[in-house]
Structures are given as C-alpha cells and as structure tokens.
Coordinates of C-alpha atoms in Angstrom, one line a residue:
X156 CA -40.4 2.4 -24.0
X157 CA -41.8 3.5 -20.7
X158 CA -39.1 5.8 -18.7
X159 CA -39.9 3.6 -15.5
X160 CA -39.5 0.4 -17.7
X161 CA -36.1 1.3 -18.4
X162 CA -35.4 3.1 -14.5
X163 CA -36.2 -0.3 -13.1
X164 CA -34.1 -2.1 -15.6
X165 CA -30.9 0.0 -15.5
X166 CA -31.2 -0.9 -11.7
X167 CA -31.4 -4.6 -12.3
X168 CA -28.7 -4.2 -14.1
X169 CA -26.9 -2.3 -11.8
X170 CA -27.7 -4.8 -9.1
X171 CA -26.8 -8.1 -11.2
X172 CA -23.9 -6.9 -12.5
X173 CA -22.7 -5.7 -8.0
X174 CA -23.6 -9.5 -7.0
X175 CA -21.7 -10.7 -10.0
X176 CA -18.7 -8.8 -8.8
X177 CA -19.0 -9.7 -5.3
X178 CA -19.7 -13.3 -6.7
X179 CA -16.5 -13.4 -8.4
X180 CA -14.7 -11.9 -5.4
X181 CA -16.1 -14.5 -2.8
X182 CA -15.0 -16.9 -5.1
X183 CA -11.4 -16.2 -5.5
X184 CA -11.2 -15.5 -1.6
X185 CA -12.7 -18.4 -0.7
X186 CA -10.9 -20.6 -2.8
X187 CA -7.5 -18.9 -1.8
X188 CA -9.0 -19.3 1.6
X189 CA -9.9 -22.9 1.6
X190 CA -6.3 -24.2 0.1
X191 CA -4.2 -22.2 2.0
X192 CA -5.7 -21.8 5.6
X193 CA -5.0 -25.8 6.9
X194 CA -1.5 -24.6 5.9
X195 CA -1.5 -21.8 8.2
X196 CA 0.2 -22.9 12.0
X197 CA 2.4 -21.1 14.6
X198 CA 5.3 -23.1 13.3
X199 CA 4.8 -22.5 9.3
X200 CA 4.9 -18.5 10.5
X201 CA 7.7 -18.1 12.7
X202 CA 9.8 -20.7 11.3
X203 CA 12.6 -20.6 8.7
X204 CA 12.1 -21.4 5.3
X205 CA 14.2 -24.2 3.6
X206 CA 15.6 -24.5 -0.3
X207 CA 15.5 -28.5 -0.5
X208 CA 13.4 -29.9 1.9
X209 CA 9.6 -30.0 3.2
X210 CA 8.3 -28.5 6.0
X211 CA 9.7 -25.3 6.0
X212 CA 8.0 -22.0 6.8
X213 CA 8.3 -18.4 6.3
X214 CA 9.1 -16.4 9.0
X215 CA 11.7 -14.3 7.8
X216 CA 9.9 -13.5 4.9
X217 CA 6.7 -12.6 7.1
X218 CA 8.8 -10.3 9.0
X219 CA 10.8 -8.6 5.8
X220 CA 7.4 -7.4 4.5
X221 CA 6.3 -5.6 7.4
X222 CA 9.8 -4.5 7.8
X223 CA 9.9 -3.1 4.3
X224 CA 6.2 -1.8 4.6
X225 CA 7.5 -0.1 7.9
X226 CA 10.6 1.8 6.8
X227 CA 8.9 3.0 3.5
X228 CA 6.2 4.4 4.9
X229 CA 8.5 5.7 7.6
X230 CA 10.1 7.7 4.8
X231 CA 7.5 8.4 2.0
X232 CA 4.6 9.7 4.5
X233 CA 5.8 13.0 5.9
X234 CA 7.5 13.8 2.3
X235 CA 4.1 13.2 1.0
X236 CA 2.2 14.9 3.5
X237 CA 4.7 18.2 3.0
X238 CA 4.1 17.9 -0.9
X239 CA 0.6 17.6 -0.6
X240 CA 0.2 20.2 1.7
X241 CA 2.8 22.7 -0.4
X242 CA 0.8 21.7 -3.7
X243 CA -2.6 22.4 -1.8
X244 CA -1.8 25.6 0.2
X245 CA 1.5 27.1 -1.3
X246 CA 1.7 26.7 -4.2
X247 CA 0.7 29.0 -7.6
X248 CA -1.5 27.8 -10.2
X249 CA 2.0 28.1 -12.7
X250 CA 3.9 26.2 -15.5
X251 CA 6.2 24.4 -12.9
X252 CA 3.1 23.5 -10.2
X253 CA 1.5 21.9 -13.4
X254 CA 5.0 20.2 -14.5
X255 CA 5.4 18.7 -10.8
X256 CA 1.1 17.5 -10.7
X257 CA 2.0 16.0 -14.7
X258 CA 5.2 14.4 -13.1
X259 CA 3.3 12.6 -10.4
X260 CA 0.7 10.9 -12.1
X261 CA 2.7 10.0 -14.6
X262 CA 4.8 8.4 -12.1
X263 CA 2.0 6.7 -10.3
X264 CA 1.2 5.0 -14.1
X265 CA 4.7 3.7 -14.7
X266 CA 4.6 -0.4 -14.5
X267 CA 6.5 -1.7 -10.9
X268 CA 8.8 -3.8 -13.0
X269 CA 10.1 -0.4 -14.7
X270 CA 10.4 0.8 -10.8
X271 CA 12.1 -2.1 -9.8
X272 CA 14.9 -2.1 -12.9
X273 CA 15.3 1.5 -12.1
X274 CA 15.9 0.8 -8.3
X275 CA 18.3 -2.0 -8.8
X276 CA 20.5 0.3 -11.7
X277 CA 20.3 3.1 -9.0
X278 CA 20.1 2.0 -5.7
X279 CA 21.6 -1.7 -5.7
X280 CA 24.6 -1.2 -8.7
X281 CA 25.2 2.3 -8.8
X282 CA 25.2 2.8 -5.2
X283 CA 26.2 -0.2 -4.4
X284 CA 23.5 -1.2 -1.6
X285 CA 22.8 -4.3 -3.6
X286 CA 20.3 -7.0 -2.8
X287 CA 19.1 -5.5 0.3
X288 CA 16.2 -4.3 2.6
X289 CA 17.3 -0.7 2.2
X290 CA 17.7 -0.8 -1.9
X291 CA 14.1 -2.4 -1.6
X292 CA 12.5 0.3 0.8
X293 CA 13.9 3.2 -1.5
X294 CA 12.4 1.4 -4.5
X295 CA 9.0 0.8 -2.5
X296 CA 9.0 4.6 -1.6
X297 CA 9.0 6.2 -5.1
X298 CA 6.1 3.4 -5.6
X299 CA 4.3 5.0 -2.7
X300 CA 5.3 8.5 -3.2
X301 CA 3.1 9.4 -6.4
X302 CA -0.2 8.2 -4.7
X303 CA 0.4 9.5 -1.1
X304 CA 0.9 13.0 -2.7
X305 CA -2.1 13.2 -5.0
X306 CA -4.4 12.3 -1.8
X307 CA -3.2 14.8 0.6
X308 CA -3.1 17.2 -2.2
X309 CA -6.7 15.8 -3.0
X310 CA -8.0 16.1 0.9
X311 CA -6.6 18.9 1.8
X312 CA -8.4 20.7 -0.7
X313 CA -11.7 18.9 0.4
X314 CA -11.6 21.0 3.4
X315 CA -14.3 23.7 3.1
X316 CA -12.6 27.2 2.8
X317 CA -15.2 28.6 5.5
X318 CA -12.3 26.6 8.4
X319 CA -9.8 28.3 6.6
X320 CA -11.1 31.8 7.0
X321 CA -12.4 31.4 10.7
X322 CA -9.1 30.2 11.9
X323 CA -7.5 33.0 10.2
X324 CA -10.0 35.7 11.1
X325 CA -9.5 34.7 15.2
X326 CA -5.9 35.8 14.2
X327 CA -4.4 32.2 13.5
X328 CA -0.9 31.9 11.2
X329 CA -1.6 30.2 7.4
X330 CA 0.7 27.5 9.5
X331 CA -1.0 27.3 12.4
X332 CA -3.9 26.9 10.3
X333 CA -2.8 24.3 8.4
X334 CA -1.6 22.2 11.4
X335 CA -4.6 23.0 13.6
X336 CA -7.2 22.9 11.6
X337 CA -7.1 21.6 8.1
X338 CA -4.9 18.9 8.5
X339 CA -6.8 17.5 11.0
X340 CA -10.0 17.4 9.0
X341 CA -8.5 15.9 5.8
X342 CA -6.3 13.2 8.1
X343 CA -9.5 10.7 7.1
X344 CA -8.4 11.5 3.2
X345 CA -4.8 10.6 4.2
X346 CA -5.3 7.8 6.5
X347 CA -7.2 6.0 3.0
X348 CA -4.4 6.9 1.4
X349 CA -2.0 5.3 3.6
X350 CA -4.3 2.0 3.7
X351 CA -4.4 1.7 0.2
X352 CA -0.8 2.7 -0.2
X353 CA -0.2 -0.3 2.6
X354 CA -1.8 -2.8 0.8
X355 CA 0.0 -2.4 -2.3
X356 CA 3.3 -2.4 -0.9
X357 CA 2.5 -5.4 1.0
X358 CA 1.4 -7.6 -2.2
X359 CA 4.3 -6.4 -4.5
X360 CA 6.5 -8.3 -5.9
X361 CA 8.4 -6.9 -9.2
X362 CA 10.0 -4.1 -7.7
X363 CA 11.5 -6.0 -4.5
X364 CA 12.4 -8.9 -7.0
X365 CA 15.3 -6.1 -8.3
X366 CA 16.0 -4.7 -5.3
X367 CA 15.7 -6.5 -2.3
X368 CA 16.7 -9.4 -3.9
X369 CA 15.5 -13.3 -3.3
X370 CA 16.7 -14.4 -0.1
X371 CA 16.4 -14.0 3.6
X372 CA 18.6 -13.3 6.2
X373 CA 19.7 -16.3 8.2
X374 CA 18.9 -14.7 11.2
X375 CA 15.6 -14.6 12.0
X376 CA 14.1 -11.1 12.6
X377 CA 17.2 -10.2 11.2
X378 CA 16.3 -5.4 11.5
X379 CA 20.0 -4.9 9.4
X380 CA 18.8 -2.8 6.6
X381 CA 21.4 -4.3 4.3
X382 CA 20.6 -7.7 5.0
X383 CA 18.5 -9.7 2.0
X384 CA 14.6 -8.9 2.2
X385 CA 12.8 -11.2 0.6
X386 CA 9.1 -11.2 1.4
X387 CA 5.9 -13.3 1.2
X388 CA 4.9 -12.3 -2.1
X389 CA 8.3 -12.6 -3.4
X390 CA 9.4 -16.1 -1.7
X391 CA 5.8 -16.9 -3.3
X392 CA 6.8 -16.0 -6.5
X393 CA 10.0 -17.9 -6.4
X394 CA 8.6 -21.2 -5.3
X395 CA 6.3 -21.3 -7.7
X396 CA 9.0 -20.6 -10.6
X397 CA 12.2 -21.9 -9.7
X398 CA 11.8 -23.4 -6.1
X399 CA 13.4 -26.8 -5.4
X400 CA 11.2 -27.5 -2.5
X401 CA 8.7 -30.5 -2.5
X402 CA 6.1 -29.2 -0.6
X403 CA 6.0 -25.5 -2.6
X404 CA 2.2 -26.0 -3.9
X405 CA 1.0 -26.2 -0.1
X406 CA 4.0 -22.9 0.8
X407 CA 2.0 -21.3 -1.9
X408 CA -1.3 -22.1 -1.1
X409 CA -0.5 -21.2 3.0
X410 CA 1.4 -18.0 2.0
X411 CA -1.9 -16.8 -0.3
X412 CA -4.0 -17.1 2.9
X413 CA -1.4 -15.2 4.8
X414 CA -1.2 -12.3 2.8
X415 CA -5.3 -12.1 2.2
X416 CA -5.5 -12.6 6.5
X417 CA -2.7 -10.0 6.8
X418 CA -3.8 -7.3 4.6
X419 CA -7.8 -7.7 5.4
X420 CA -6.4 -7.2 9.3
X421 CA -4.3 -4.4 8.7
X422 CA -6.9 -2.8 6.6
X423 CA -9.3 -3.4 9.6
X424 CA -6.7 -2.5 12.3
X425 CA -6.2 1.2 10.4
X426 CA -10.3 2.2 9.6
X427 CA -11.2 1.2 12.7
X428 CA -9.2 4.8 14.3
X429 CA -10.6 6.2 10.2
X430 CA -14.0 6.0 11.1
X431 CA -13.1 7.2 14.7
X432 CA -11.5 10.1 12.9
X433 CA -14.7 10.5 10.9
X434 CA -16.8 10.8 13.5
X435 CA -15.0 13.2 15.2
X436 CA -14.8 15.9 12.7
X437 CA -18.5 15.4 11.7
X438 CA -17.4 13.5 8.3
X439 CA -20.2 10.8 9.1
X440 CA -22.6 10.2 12.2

C-alpha cells in the first residue's frame, strides 16, 4: 500500500478516534450538567443538609472540601517541594535515592481505599483523632504527597543546566541558585502539579469515607479541625447508598454539577497565573 495511503489514514484515525473521546466527554458533562444545574441555587449551597426531610442543601459539606483541600495542600506542598528539590539537586544517584524514587511511585499506585483504611487504623484509632477533618487531611496528604514529589523532582530537572552554570559562574550559592533561578523556571511544572493534585483531592471519596468520617458539623463553617468533615463527594456517596432523604436523586444530581462547576473554576482560577508564569520565563509566547 501506498506510504501516503496509509499517512492519511493513520490521521483519520487519529482524528476519529480525538472527536470520539471528546464526544464521549461532552456527553457525560452535559448530561451531569443538564440534571444537576436547575438544582444548583444560593440556598441549596449555603444551607444545611437534612437526614429525613426534602429540601436540604449542602453547605457544610461544600465548605469541608475546600477546607480539607486547603489544609492538605497547606501541609503536603512545601514537603513536596523540599523532596523534589533534594531528589533533583542533592541527592546521589545511590541504592537509597533509588529506594526513596521506588517508594514513591509505588505509593502513588496504591488504591485510595487502602489509603483510607490505613489513615483510619493510624490516624483516627491509634491516635485517636477519630472521624475528623484533621484524620482526613493527614490521609489526603500521603495521597498528595507521591505525585507532588515526582513533578517537582520532574520540573526541576527540566531546567536547562546552561541557568545552572550562569548563576553559579556570577558567583551565586547552589541555594541561591536553586531559589533564584531554577525554582522559578520549573514553578509552571509545579503549579500543574498542584492543579492536578487539587482536583483529585477534591473528587475523593474512599479515603475521607475512613477518616473524616460521614457527617458534618452542626455549625456551619464550622474551621475546628476535629470537627466531622464530610464533603460533597462523600455526602454524594452516602445519599445515594444509605440516605433517608426523599429528595436524594435531585442532592445527587445538584451536587454532580457542583463539583464539575467547582473543579473546572478552580482549574481555570490556577492556569490563568500558569500561563502568566509561562510567559514570563519564555516557556510559551
């Protein structure tokens, strides 16, 4: 067969099988979309959420999620960023550097549910935190951890060596460096990181099942890190499986389009300064 017979098939292909994809994706969206977004009011948002009757909303559980998302990124980021950066800049190419880069992708492969048993045997019955915000943002932080790591590692070692040696031939520390120069050209690596990091955390719901348990403070924007922390996806998941509540189909369907809305926006709100990043350091024009 011709060789531009089968170059001008391969890209048919190709093209079929990106419209098929974005078909499939527009479709689950939209239907998501389309059921949940007449749910979607001030009220059903900031409201409290009810065990028995209709008409109840979820703003406690809106809150817990970014609440939870806030604290474990609060905590997992700079630990990241410093093991990144020691595995990048410091570190030898030895036995135990390659036992700690084996240890972290195995731990970014372990299922959540395995996560979330292990958080609720350490931090919620050994410790004795229980069903709380803080035994779910520990949980959510050795979720975050393994990822976080492996792209700093990854984008710090993106950075041409060239900046490297200029900094240090105007008479520059390795730290100063580090901080000054490469850091700042692999924060777009990081920042993508921290996105995609985001948007799983905000979607999970095995490991918070375990750990932060499935109930919500009866205090509205209740901050007590040892107060329950149940989030959207979580009070999602319980409607739909053990919920009492008459109305739980519509909850279901309105807290769907809330979590698509919320993590397209927050995706938005954090490559909108990406791209500014980007252009800035020459990355794209």
């Amino acid at each position: 067969m011709n060789a531009k017979v089968v170059n001008k098939m391969a890209i048919c292909i190709l093209w079929l099988t990106g419209f098929f994809i974005l078909l499939l994706l527009f479709t689950f969206l939209g239907y998501i979309l389309y059921k949940g977004l007449p749910v979607l009011s001030a009220h059903f948002i900031s409201s409290k959420s009810s065990d028995i009757s209709a008409g109840g909303g979820v703003g406690g559980q809106f809150f817990n999620s970014f609440y939870l998302l806030f604290l474990s990124l609060l905590i997992s980021v700079p630990i990241a960023v410093g093991a990144g950066i020691y595995l990048a800049e410091y570190a030898k190419n030895n036995l135990l550097t390659k036992i700690i880069r084996l240890s972290t992708e195995s731990l970014a492969t372990v299922p959540s549910i395995v996560l979330g048993l292990f958080g609720m045997i350490i931090f919620v019955n050994k410790m004795g935190l229980g069903f709380s915000i803080l035994s779910g943002t520990f949980t959510l932080v050795l979720l975050n951890l393994p990822l976080l790591v492996r792209v700093t590692e990854e984008s710090i070692k993106l950075v041409p060596k060239s900046y490297r040696e200029a900094s240090l031939a105007m008479g520059a520390t390795k730290w100063q460096t580090i901080s000054k120069v490469v850091l700042p050209s692999a924060l777009a690596g990081i920042i993508t990181g921290i996105i995609l990091t985001a948007g799983r955390a905000l979607g999970e719901t095995a490991i918070l099942i375990f750990t932060a348990g499935t109930t919500v403070s009866r205090h509205m924007f209740d901050t007590d890190v040892m107060a329950a922390g149940e989030t959207l996806a979580v009070h999602m998941w319980y409607l739909m499986s053990v919920g009492l509540v008459p109305d739980r189909d519509v909850i279901a369907n309105g807290i769907g389009a809330l979590l698509i809305i919320v993590i397209l926006l927050f995706n938005l709100i954090l490559t909108i300064p990406l791209r500014i990043i980007q252009k800035r350091t020459g990355i794209i024009k």
